């Protein structure tokens, strides 16, 4: 009974959660400006439908662009650190230090450097917040490659490039995708951070902010739901890519 | 008679924080063409270093290795290797794992030809029907069979085996000994086997080289006086039992070398 586990149980849980939320608001007789109930949300979605479509697209493309930059730069950094011990020793403390800075503090810094470049700033933040896990996982994947793997190919006279494309790269893919799942969530946070904080911003974050300014609480909660849905979509897109490119790493249940 | 593999006066040390650690000292080993040399010795005596030297992955401090009379200065495609860890590529099928060396050594060879060659070997080791499986779906013994196929798929002159059966259970190991003997009968290659297992060295080897404790030199060479056509029962034969007793005694001497020297000095 696979459909029971895959569909019935999650859907029931979701329904119970929504009912619980509705009940919580109803029992406490909270007004909409304290907490919106699920039943308030459809109206908010319908009323602002065009805005939702427009803003979702803004948030989505900027998150994906930032994430794509992270994949490129993170993989490159990871390769440099994975293959060169000197680079690893030099860059690691810098990276850890940079990663430790709460990224909210960078929003005004970036905003001051690139005044008014809203798209650019948003993509940049999505990138800055998400490249770290990718760089670390790729570098660890490469530097922990068992020497025997290397010897098998090197003993045949294979070049470093062959070694990388035939062994190091595919072997690092599972770790890479593990990191990409984390990075995707982080990039999403980065995008929204800039959207919410920037005056005259765009995207779902800005829509959330406008709900707050106008006292439209059902709209704020509707944005939260939209963000959750988009986060789930991005996450599963990564899972899909992982299945395609690193499906071999999944242990078969019978094996 | 000069051998296909000539290890001549090889001395090698590893740099450590406490200064160089000598592992091999004036090592001499000669293996004639298509013969099987087994190398045994106490733990940590530099046996694995030896495999890397012969494969050209490491250059010795002194002396050298010759294959077919040519000095080994870098890796060469006429060598095949298999280790205790089968190191199969998890993202490839068994067939594509076996084909891997051909992709590097014979880039012009067609896919068809590669598959035929790999399938021929897989059939010889009893892996026919498993070629489309991933390594994670196979048992340890089957993976090691695939690893053996990969090591010889490009018809190397020299096969280097670094304790390939060390992690297997006793029955699987004996099966694989037989498989290896069959493979050699089908297509001969010169083999250097590093092992801890004295029975393995006698059953598979034409000669057994006993290395001394670190730094290792050749302490003893045993000519295995058994017919080429062997099966596992031969290990219970008197000749085998005598040879095993000699080897065991030699290992004991190799292990106790430092203490024996101390006893003489005092």
Coordinates of C-alpha atoms in Angstrom, one line a residue, chain B residues 13-203:
Chain B
X13 CA 63.1 5.6 3.3
X14 CA 60.1 7.8 4.2
X15 CA 60.6 11.2 5.7
X16 CA 59.0 11.5 9.1
X17 CA 59.1 14.1 11.8
X18 CA 61.7 12.1 13.6
X19 CA 64.0 11.8 10.5
X20 CA 64.0 9.4 7.6
X21 CA 62.4 6.0 8.3
X22 CA 64.2 3.3 6.3
X23 CA 61.7 0.7 5.0
X24 CA 63.7 -1.1 2.2
X25 CA 67.4 -1.9 2.3
X26 CA 69.2 -3.2 -0.7
X27 CA 66.3 -5.4 -1.8
X28 CA 66.8 -7.9 -4.5
X29 CA 64.0 -9.7 -6.2
X30 CA 63.9 -11.3 -9.7
X31 CA 60.8 -12.7 -11.3
X32 CA 61.2 -14.6 -14.6
X33 CA 58.6 -14.0 -17.4
X34 CA 55.1 -15.5 -16.6
X35 CA 56.2 -16.7 -13.2
X36 CA 54.4 -15.9 -10.0
X37 CA 56.4 -14.4 -7.1
X38 CA 54.8 -14.2 -3.7
X39 CA 56.3 -11.8 -1.2
X40 CA 55.7 -12.4 2.5
X41 CA 57.1 -10.7 5.6
X42 CA 56.2 -9.3 9.0
X43 CA 53.7 -6.4 9.2
X44 CA 55.0 -3.0 8.3
X45 CA 58.1 -4.2 6.6
X46 CA 57.5 -2.1 3.5
X47 CA 55.7 -4.6 1.3
X48 CA 53.2 -2.1 0.0
X49 CA 56.0 0.3 -0.7
X50 CA 57.4 -2.4 -3.0
X51 CA 54.2 -2.5 -5.0
X52 CA 54.3 1.3 -5.6
X53 CA 57.9 1.1 -6.6
X54 CA 57.2 -1.6 -9.2
X55 CA 54.2 0.3 -10.5
X56 CA 56.3 3.4 -11.0
X57 CA 54.2 5.4 -8.6
X58 CA 57.3 5.9 -6.4
X59 CA 61.0 6.2 -7.1
X60 CA 63.4 4.5 -4.8
X61 CA 66.2 6.5 -3.0
X62 CA 68.7 4.0 -4.3
X63 CA 68.7 1.1 -6.8
X64 CA 65.9 0.6 -9.2
X65 CA 63.3 -1.6 -10.8
X66 CA 63.5 -2.9 -14.3
X67 CA 60.7 -4.3 -16.4
X68 CA 61.8 -6.1 -19.5
X69 CA 65.2 -4.6 -18.9
X70 CA 63.9 -1.0 -18.9
X71 CA 64.3 1.1 -15.8
X72 CA 60.9 2.1 -14.3
X73 CA 60.8 5.9 -13.9
X74 CA 57.1 6.6 -14.2
X75 CA 53.9 4.6 -14.4
X76 CA 53.4 2.4 -17.5
X77 CA 50.4 0.9 -19.1
X78 CA 51.8 -2.6 -19.1
X79 CA 51.1 -2.9 -15.4
X80 CA 47.9 -4.0 -13.7
X81 CA 47.1 -3.5 -10.0
X82 CA 44.7 -4.9 -7.5
X83 CA 44.5 -4.1 -3.8
X84 CA 42.9 -5.4 -0.7
X85 CA 40.3 -2.8 -1.1
X86 CA 38.7 -3.6 -4.5
X87 CA 38.2 0.2 -5.1
X88 CA 35.5 -0.2 -7.7
X89 CA 33.8 2.9 -8.9
X90 CA 30.4 2.9 -7.3
X91 CA 28.8 4.9 -10.1
X92 CA 29.7 2.5 -12.8
X93 CA 28.3 -0.9 -13.6
X94 CA 30.6 -3.9 -13.1
X95 CA 31.1 -4.1 -16.9
X96 CA 32.2 -0.4 -17.1
X97 CA 34.4 -0.8 -14.1
X98 CA 36.3 -3.6 -15.9
X99 CA 36.5 -1.5 -19.0
X100 CA 38.1 1.5 -17.2
X101 CA 41.7 0.7 -17.9
X102 CA 41.0 0.3 -21.7
X103 CA 39.6 3.8 -21.7
X104 CA 43.0 5.1 -20.7
X105 CA 45.4 2.7 -22.3
X106 CA 43.5 2.1 -25.6
X107 CA 41.4 5.2 -26.2
X108 CA 40.9 4.3 -29.8
X109 CA 39.4 0.8 -29.1
X110 CA 35.8 0.6 -30.0
X111 CA 33.1 0.1 -27.4
X112 CA 32.1 -3.2 -28.9
X113 CA 35.6 -4.6 -28.6
X114 CA 36.0 -3.3 -25.1
X115 CA 32.7 -5.0 -24.0
X116 CA 33.7 -8.3 -25.7
X117 CA 37.1 -8.3 -23.9
X118 CA 35.5 -7.4 -20.5
X119 CA 32.8 -10.0 -20.9
X120 CA 35.3 -12.7 -21.7
X121 CA 37.1 -12.0 -18.4
X122 CA 33.9 -11.7 -16.4
X123 CA 32.8 -15.1 -17.7
X124 CA 36.1 -16.6 -16.7
X125 CA 35.8 -15.5 -13.1
X126 CA 32.1 -16.5 -12.9
X127 CA 30.6 -13.0 -13.0
X128 CA 28.6 -13.5 -16.2
X129 CA 25.1 -12.2 -15.6
X130 CA 26.3 -9.6 -13.1
X131 CA 27.9 -7.2 -15.6
X132 CA 25.0 -4.7 -15.3
X133 CA 25.0 -4.6 -11.5
X134 CA 26.6 -1.9 -9.4
X135 CA 29.4 -2.8 -7.1
X136 CA 27.2 -2.1 -4.0
X137 CA 25.0 -5.0 -5.1
X138 CA 27.8 -7.5 -5.1
X139 CA 29.4 -9.5 -2.2
X140 CA 33.0 -8.8 -1.2
X141 CA 34.3 -11.8 -3.1
X142 CA 32.5 -10.9 -6.3
X143 CA 33.8 -7.3 -6.1
X144 CA 37.3 -8.7 -5.7
X145 CA 36.7 -10.9 -8.8
X146 CA 35.7 -7.8 -10.7
X147 CA 38.8 -5.9 -9.5
X148 CA 41.0 -8.8 -10.8
X149 CA 39.3 -8.5 -14.2
X150 CA 40.0 -4.8 -14.2
X151 CA 43.6 -5.4 -13.3
X152 CA 44.2 -7.6 -16.4
X153 CA 41.7 -6.4 -18.9
X154 CA 44.4 -4.5 -20.9
X155 CA 46.6 -7.6 -21.0
X156 CA 49.4 -6.2 -18.8
X157 CA 52.8 -7.9 -18.7
X158 CA 53.0 -7.5 -15.0
X159 CA 50.2 -8.0 -12.4
X160 CA 50.8 -6.4 -9.0
X161 CA 48.6 -7.8 -6.2
X162 CA 48.7 -6.1 -2.8
X163 CA 47.0 -8.5 -0.4
X164 CA 43.9 -8.8 -2.7
X165 CA 42.3 -11.5 -0.7
X166 CA 43.1 -10.2 2.8
X167 CA 39.6 -9.0 3.6
X168 CA 37.8 -12.2 2.4
X169 CA 36.6 -15.1 4.4
X170 CA 38.6 -18.3 4.2
X171 CA 36.3 -20.2 1.7
X172 CA 35.9 -17.2 -0.6
X173 CA 39.7 -16.7 -0.5
X174 CA 40.4 -20.3 -1.6
X175 CA 37.9 -19.9 -4.4
X176 CA 39.7 -16.8 -5.6
X177 CA 43.0 -18.6 -5.5
X178 CA 41.7 -21.1 -7.9
X179 CA 40.2 -18.4 -10.1
X180 CA 43.5 -16.6 -10.2
X181 CA 45.3 -19.8 -11.2
X182 CA 42.7 -20.4 -14.0
X183 CA 43.2 -16.9 -15.3
X184 CA 46.9 -17.4 -15.5
X185 CA 46.5 -20.6 -17.4
X186 CA 44.2 -18.8 -19.9
X187 CA 46.5 -15.8 -20.5
X188 CA 49.9 -15.8 -18.7
X189 CA 51.2 -12.8 -17.0
X190 CA 54.1 -12.2 -14.6
X191 CA 52.8 -11.7 -11.1
X192 CA 54.0 -10.1 -7.9
X193 CA 51.8 -10.9 -5.0
X194 CA 52.1 -9.3 -1.6
X195 CA 50.5 -11.3 1.1
X196 CA 50.3 -12.2 4.8
X197 CA 49.0 -15.6 4.1
X198 CA 51.7 -18.3 3.9
X199 CA 49.3 -20.9 2.5
X200 CA 48.3 -18.5 -0.2
X201 CA 52.0 -17.8 -1.1
X202 CA 52.7 -21.5 -1.4
X203 CA 49.5 -22.3 -3.3

